[in-house]
Amino acid sequence: MTDIASAEFDAGTAPLSAAGVGDYWALLKPRVMSLVVFTGFAGLWVAPGHINPVIAAVAILCIAIGAGASGAINMWYDRDIDAVMNRTLGRPIPAGRMQPNEALSFGVMLACGSVILMGLAVNVAAGALLAGTIGFYVFIYTMWLKRRTPQNIVIGGAAGAFPPMVGWAAVTGDIGWPSVALFALIFFWTPPHFWALALFRSGDYQKAGVPMLPVVAGPRETKKQMLVYTVVLWPIAVAPYFMGIAGAAYLAVAAVLSLCFTGFSVAVWFDATDKWPKRMFAFSILYLTLLFALLILDRAPGGLLG
Amino acid sequence: MSVSMEEFLKRRKSRNKAILAVLVGLCVLFYAITIARLTH
């Protein structure tokens, strides 16, 4: 057995990479990517107009690769705090399976490739929006806000909210108001979703020095703001119906789900343990997934009500 | 983190196969985009 640590190139050149394919896959944050692909597809699906199925598939692929690229660059930049948080300790860079520069070059290559492909194969508007999304996540959220303000995920949440607009722009070539409503839905959903997680992971964030709201302002203030955001979500969640991109079935289910989301927030308010924050975090994922699934189903041939 | 030479060679082989798959995928993708654009 030979240790490759001693088989490195001369000083000044990169050492041999010990990263496997799985490590590159992990860099793309596949779970985040799946939600981004799903919401991006919803934007594309509900947009008025026609798009060639191959071009639609390319648009979704570009959204997926762009999201993955953002994740890879994020892991490169956050490698120092990833190494102190239990949740992120096993990521390829802090675990020592990948050199930071490998992750950065991989992320930049994917980011440029996805934007260029989107711009050339789909349309310039979608390409520009995708570039803006990646830039927002990397520069505004990861490098600027995340370590400086407890409002990090409020403003940074915009990065995760762009994909439906990208999908919409892929079909229409512009930004329509309904796509802005889908953006708002994810934007206002993000704070209660992440703060529910932060409530039961605050120790991790505190250790890493990330000023998440529960760490800086305490659980009480966090729970209050979570409640406010879930109430703000009521009109936004039902807006797709009034904008004509969803039917009555969507309206009814969205109203019920939004009330449930607020109900979870109320339960979190009265709960001093981790039990209800964990439940609310799980429900928040279900909430957004169901709303976007309903939007897609409502536009499927026959619609939700047949 | 250090790994054995055997493990290193295994990982490099799998990386090369993945790169080959990506390149083939890109060829198919660009072919499909061209056809889709021409017939649009």
Coordinates of C-alpha atoms in Angstrom, one line a residue:
Chain A
M1 CA 0.0 0.0 0.0
T2 CA 1.5 3.3 -1.1
D3 CA 0.4 6.5 0.4
I4 CA -0.2 9.1 -2.4
A5 CA 0.5 11.9 0.0
S6 CA 4.1 11.2 -0.8
A7 CA 3.4 10.9 -4.6
E8 CA 2.5 14.6 -5.0
F9 CA 4.0 16.7 -7.8
D10 CA 6.8 19.1 -7.2
A11 CA 6.0 22.1 -4.9
G12 CA 4.0 24.7 -6.6
T13 CA 1.8 22.4 -8.6
A14 CA -1.5 20.8 -7.5
P15 CA -1.4 17.5 -5.6
L16 CA -3.0 14.5 -7.2
S17 CA -6.7 14.5 -6.6
A18 CA -8.2 11.9 -4.2
A19 CA -11.8 12.9 -5.0
G20 CA -14.2 10.4 -6.4
V21 CA -17.2 10.9 -8.7
G22 CA -19.4 10.9 -5.6
D23 CA -17.5 13.8 -4.1
Y24 CA -18.1 15.9 -7.3
W25 CA -21.8 14.9 -7.1
A26 CA -22.0 16.0 -3.4
L27 CA -20.5 19.4 -4.4
L28 CA -23.6 20.0 -6.5
K29 CA -25.8 19.8 -3.4
P30 CA -28.2 17.3 -5.1
R31 CA -31.1 17.8 -2.6
V32 CA -31.1 21.6 -3.1
M33 CA -30.7 21.0 -6.8
S34 CA -33.8 18.8 -7.0
L35 CA -36.0 21.5 -5.4
V36 CA -34.5 24.1 -7.8
V37 CA -35.2 21.9 -10.8
F38 CA -38.7 21.2 -9.6
T39 CA -39.6 24.9 -9.1
G40 CA -37.8 25.8 -12.3
F41 CA -39.8 23.2 -14.2
A42 CA -43.0 24.6 -12.7
G43 CA -42.2 28.0 -14.0
L44 CA -41.5 26.6 -17.4
W45 CA -44.6 24.5 -17.3
V46 CA -47.1 27.2 -16.3
A47 CA -45.7 29.8 -18.7
P48 CA -47.9 30.7 -21.6
G49 CA -46.6 29.8 -25.1
H50 CA -44.8 26.9 -26.7
I51 CA -41.3 25.6 -26.2
N52 CA -39.7 22.7 -28.1
P53 CA -39.4 19.7 -25.6
V54 CA -35.7 19.4 -26.3
I55 CA -35.1 23.1 -25.6
A56 CA -37.2 22.8 -22.5
A57 CA -35.1 19.8 -21.3
V58 CA -31.9 21.9 -22.0
A59 CA -33.4 24.8 -20.0
I60 CA -34.0 22.5 -17.0
L61 CA -30.6 20.9 -17.4
C62 CA -29.0 24.4 -17.4
I63 CA -31.0 25.4 -14.2
A64 CA -29.8 22.1 -12.6
I65 CA -26.2 22.7 -13.5
G66 CA -26.4 26.4 -12.5
A67 CA -27.8 25.4 -9.1
G68 CA -25.1 22.8 -8.7
A69 CA -22.4 25.3 -9.7
S70 CA -23.6 27.7 -7.0
G71 CA -23.5 24.9 -4.5
A72 CA -19.9 24.0 -5.5
I73 CA -18.7 27.6 -5.2
N74 CA -20.5 27.9 -1.9
M75 CA -18.7 24.8 -0.6
W76 CA -15.4 26.3 -1.7
Y77 CA -16.0 29.6 0.1
D78 CA -17.6 28.1 3.2
R79 CA -15.0 25.4 3.7
D80 CA -13.8 27.0 7.0
I81 CA -17.2 27.1 8.6
D82 CA -18.3 23.7 7.1
A83 CA -15.4 22.2 9.0
V84 CA -16.8 23.2 12.4
M85 CA -20.5 22.4 11.9
N86 CA -21.6 18.8 12.4
R87 CA -24.1 19.0 9.5
T88 CA -21.4 19.9 7.0
L89 CA -18.3 18.2 8.4
G90 CA -18.5 15.3 6.0
R91 CA -18.5 17.5 2.8
P92 CA -15.7 16.7 0.4
I93 CA -13.5 19.7 1.2
P94 CA -13.6 19.7 5.1
A95 CA -13.4 15.9 5.0
G96 CA -10.1 16.3 3.0
R97 CA -11.2 14.3 0.0
M98 CA -11.0 17.3 -2.3
Q99 CA -8.7 20.3 -2.7
P100 CA -10.5 23.7 -2.4
N101 CA -9.3 24.8 -5.9
E102 CA -10.8 21.7 -7.5
A103 CA -14.2 22.7 -6.1
L104 CA -13.8 26.3 -7.2
S105 CA -12.7 25.4 -10.8
F106 CA -15.4 22.8 -11.1
G107 CA -18.1 25.3 -9.9
V108 CA -16.9 28.1 -12.1
M109 CA -16.7 25.9 -15.1
L110 CA -20.2 24.6 -14.6
A111 CA -21.6 28.1 -13.9
C112 CA -20.1 29.5 -17.1
G113 CA -21.1 26.4 -19.1
S114 CA -24.7 26.5 -17.9
V115 CA -25.2 30.2 -18.5
I116 CA -23.6 30.1 -22.0
L117 CA -25.7 27.1 -23.0
M118 CA -28.9 28.6 -21.7
G119 CA -28.2 31.9 -23.5
L120 CA -27.3 30.2 -26.8
A121 CA -29.7 27.3 -26.9
V122 CA -32.7 28.7 -25.1
N123 CA -32.7 32.5 -25.0
V124 CA -30.7 35.5 -23.7
A125 CA -33.3 36.5 -21.1
A126 CA -33.2 33.0 -19.4
G127 CA -29.4 33.0 -19.7
A128 CA -29.1 36.4 -18.1
L129 CA -31.5 35.4 -15.3
L130 CA -29.6 32.2 -14.6
A131 CA -26.3 34.3 -14.5
G132 CA -28.0 36.7 -12.0
T133 CA -29.2 33.8 -9.9
I134 CA -25.8 32.2 -9.6
G135 CA -24.2 35.6 -9.0
F136 CA -26.7 36.5 -6.4
Y137 CA -26.2 33.2 -4.5
V138 CA -22.4 33.3 -4.7
F139 CA -21.6 37.0 -4.2
I140 CA -24.6 38.5 -2.4
Y141 CA -25.6 35.6 -0.2
T142 CA -22.5 33.4 0.3
M143 CA -19.8 36.1 0.3
W144 CA -21.6 39.1 1.6
L145 CA -24.7 38.5 3.7
K146 CA -24.3 35.0 5.2
R147 CA -21.6 35.9 7.8
R148 CA -22.6 39.5 8.4
T149 CA -26.4 39.8 9.1
P150 CA -29.1 37.7 10.7
Q151 CA -31.2 38.8 7.7
N152 CA -28.9 36.6 5.5
I153 CA -31.4 34.1 4.4
V154 CA -34.2 36.7 4.0
I155 CA -32.3 38.5 1.2
G156 CA -30.3 35.5 0.2
G157 CA -33.5 33.6 -0.3
A158 CA -34.0 35.5 -3.5
A159 CA -31.3 33.2 -5.1
G160 CA -33.5 30.2 -4.4
A161 CA -36.6 32.0 -5.6
F162 CA -35.3 32.8 -9.1
P163 CA -35.6 29.4 -10.8
P164 CA -39.3 29.6 -11.6
M165 CA -38.6 33.0 -13.3
V166 CA -35.8 31.4 -15.2
G167 CA -38.1 28.6 -16.3
W168 CA -40.8 31.1 -17.3
A169 CA -38.3 33.2 -19.2
A170 CA -37.1 30.1 -21.1
V171 CA -40.6 29.9 -22.6
T172 CA -41.7 33.5 -23.0
G173 CA -38.3 35.3 -23.3
D174 CA -39.3 37.8 -20.6
I175 CA -40.4 38.2 -17.0
G176 CA -44.1 38.1 -16.5
W177 CA -46.0 39.1 -13.3
P178 CA -47.1 35.5 -12.6
S179 CA -43.4 34.5 -12.5
V180 CA -42.8 37.3 -10.0
A181 CA -45.6 35.8 -7.9
L182 CA -43.8 32.4 -8.0
F183 CA -40.6 34.2 -7.0
A184 CA -42.4 35.8 -4.1
L185 CA -43.9 32.5 -3.0
I186 CA -40.4 31.0 -2.5
F187 CA -38.9 34.3 -1.3
F188 CA -41.4 34.6 1.6
W189 CA -41.3 30.8 2.3
T190 CA -37.5 30.7 2.8
P191 CA -37.3 32.6 6.1
P192 CA -39.7 30.4 8.1
H193 CA -38.2 27.3 6.4
F194 CA -34.6 28.1 7.3
W195 CA -35.3 29.6 10.7
A196 CA -37.2 26.4 11.7
L197 CA -34.0 24.5 10.8
A198 CA -31.8 27.1 12.6
L199 CA -33.9 26.8 15.8
F200 CA -32.8 23.2 16.3
R201 CA -29.4 23.7 14.8
S202 CA -28.5 27.0 16.5
G203 CA -25.6 25.4 18.3
D204 CA -24.0 24.5 15.0
Y205 CA -24.4 28.0 13.6
Q206 CA -23.1 29.6 16.8
K207 CA -20.0 27.4 16.7
A208 CA -19.3 28.5 13.1
G209 CA -20.0 32.2 13.9
V210 CA -22.9 32.4 11.4
P211 CA -25.3 35.1 12.7
M212 CA -28.5 33.2 12.1
L213 CA -31.5 34.9 13.7
P214 CA -32.0 32.4 16.6
V215 CA -28.3 32.9 17.5
V216 CA -28.4 36.7 17.3
A217 CA -31.9 37.6 18.4
G218 CA -33.0 34.5 20.3
P219 CA -35.7 31.9 19.7
R220 CA -38.6 34.2 20.8
E221 CA -37.9 36.9 18.1
T222 CA -37.2 34.2 15.5
K223 CA -40.5 32.5 16.2
K224 CA -42.3 35.8 16.0
Q225 CA -40.8 36.6 12.6
M226 CA -41.6 33.1 11.4
L227 CA -45.2 33.6 12.3
V228 CA -45.3 37.0 10.4
Y229 CA -43.8 35.4 7.3
T230 CA -46.3 32.5 7.3
V231 CA -49.1 35.1 7.4
V232 CA -47.6 37.2 4.6
L233 CA -47.6 34.0 2.6
W234 CA -51.4 33.7 2.6
P235 CA -52.1 36.2 -0.3
I236 CA -49.0 35.2 -2.1
A237 CA -49.8 31.5 -2.1
V238 CA -53.2 32.1 -3.6
A239 CA -52.0 34.7 -6.1
P240 CA -51.4 32.2 -8.9
Y241 CA -55.2 31.6 -9.0
F242 CA -56.0 35.3 -9.3
M243 CA -53.3 35.7 -12.0
G244 CA -54.8 33.0 -14.1
I245 CA -52.1 30.4 -13.9
A246 CA -53.9 28.0 -11.5
G247 CA -57.5 26.8 -11.0
A248 CA -59.9 26.7 -8.1
A249 CA -58.5 23.4 -6.9
Y250 CA -55.1 25.0 -6.4
L251 CA -56.8 27.9 -4.6
A252 CA -58.5 25.7 -2.1
V253 CA -55.5 23.5 -1.4
A254 CA -53.1 26.5 -1.2
A255 CA -55.4 28.2 1.3
V256 CA -55.6 25.2 3.5
L257 CA -51.9 24.5 3.3
S258 CA -51.0 28.1 4.1
L259 CA -53.3 28.0 7.2
C260 CA -51.6 24.7 8.3
F261 CA -48.2 26.4 7.8
T262 CA -49.3 29.2 10.1
G263 CA -50.7 26.6 12.5
F264 CA -47.2 25.0 12.6
S265 CA -45.7 28.4 13.3
V266 CA -48.1 28.9 16.2
A267 CA -47.2 25.5 17.6
V268 CA -43.5 26.4 17.4
W269 CA -44.3 29.6 19.3
F270 CA -45.6 27.7 22.2
D271 CA -43.0 24.9 22.1
A272 CA -39.8 25.3 24.0
T273 CA -38.3 22.1 22.7
D274 CA -37.0 21.1 19.2
K275 CA -40.1 19.0 18.5
W276 CA -42.2 21.5 16.6
P277 CA -39.4 23.3 14.8
K278 CA -38.4 20.0 13.4
R279 CA -42.0 19.2 12.4
M280 CA -42.4 22.7 10.9
F281 CA -39.1 22.3 8.9
A282 CA -40.4 19.0 7.5
F283 CA -43.8 20.6 6.7
S284 CA -42.3 23.6 5.0
I285 CA -40.6 21.3 2.4
L286 CA -43.9 19.5 1.9
Y287 CA -45.8 22.8 1.7
L288 CA -43.6 24.2 -1.2
T289 CA -43.4 20.9 -3.0
L290 CA -47.2 20.5 -2.9
L291 CA -47.9 24.0 -4.1
F292 CA -45.6 23.7 -7.1
A293 CA -46.9 20.1 -7.7
L294 CA -50.4 21.5 -7.8
L295 CA -49.4 24.3 -10.2
I296 CA -48.0 21.7 -12.5
L297 CA -50.9 19.3 -12.2
D298 CA -53.4 22.1 -12.7
R299 CA -51.7 22.9 -16.1
A300 CA -51.5 19.2 -17.1
P301 CA -54.0 18.0 -19.8
G302 CA -57.3 17.7 -18.0
G303 CA -56.2 19.8 -15.0
L304 CA -56.7 18.9 -11.3
L305 CA -60.4 18.6 -11.6
G306 CA -60.3 16.5 -14.8
Chain B
M1 CA -6.4 12.9 3.7
S2 CA -4.3 10.2 2.2
V3 CA -5.5 7.2 0.3
S4 CA -3.8 4.0 -0.9
M5 CA -2.5 4.0 -4.5
E6 CA -5.0 1.2 -5.3
E7 CA -7.9 3.4 -4.1
F8 CA -6.5 6.4 -5.9
L9 CA -6.2 4.6 -9.2
K10 CA -9.8 3.3 -8.8
R11 CA -11.1 6.8 -8.1
R12 CA -9.2 8.2 -11.1
K13 CA -10.6 5.5 -13.4
S14 CA -14.1 6.3 -12.2
R15 CA -13.5 10.0 -12.7
N16 CA -12.2 9.4 -16.3
K17 CA -15.3 7.3 -17.1
A18 CA -17.5 10.1 -15.7
I19 CA -15.8 12.7 -17.9
L20 CA -16.2 10.4 -20.9
A21 CA -19.9 10.0 -20.2
V22 CA -20.2 13.8 -19.8
L23 CA -18.4 14.4 -23.2
V24 CA -20.6 11.8 -24.9
G25 CA -23.7 13.4 -23.3
L26 CA -22.6 16.9 -24.5
C27 CA -22.2 15.5 -28.1
V28 CA -25.7 14.1 -28.0
L29 CA -27.1 17.2 -26.4
F30 CA -25.6 19.6 -29.0
Y31 CA -26.8 17.3 -31.7
A32 CA -30.3 17.3 -30.2
I33 CA -30.2 21.1 -29.8
T34 CA -29.2 21.6 -33.4
I35 CA -32.0 19.3 -34.7
A36 CA -34.5 21.1 -32.4
R37 CA -33.3 24.5 -33.5
L38 CA -33.4 23.6 -37.2
T39 CA -36.9 22.2 -37.0
H40 CA -38.3 25.0 -34.9

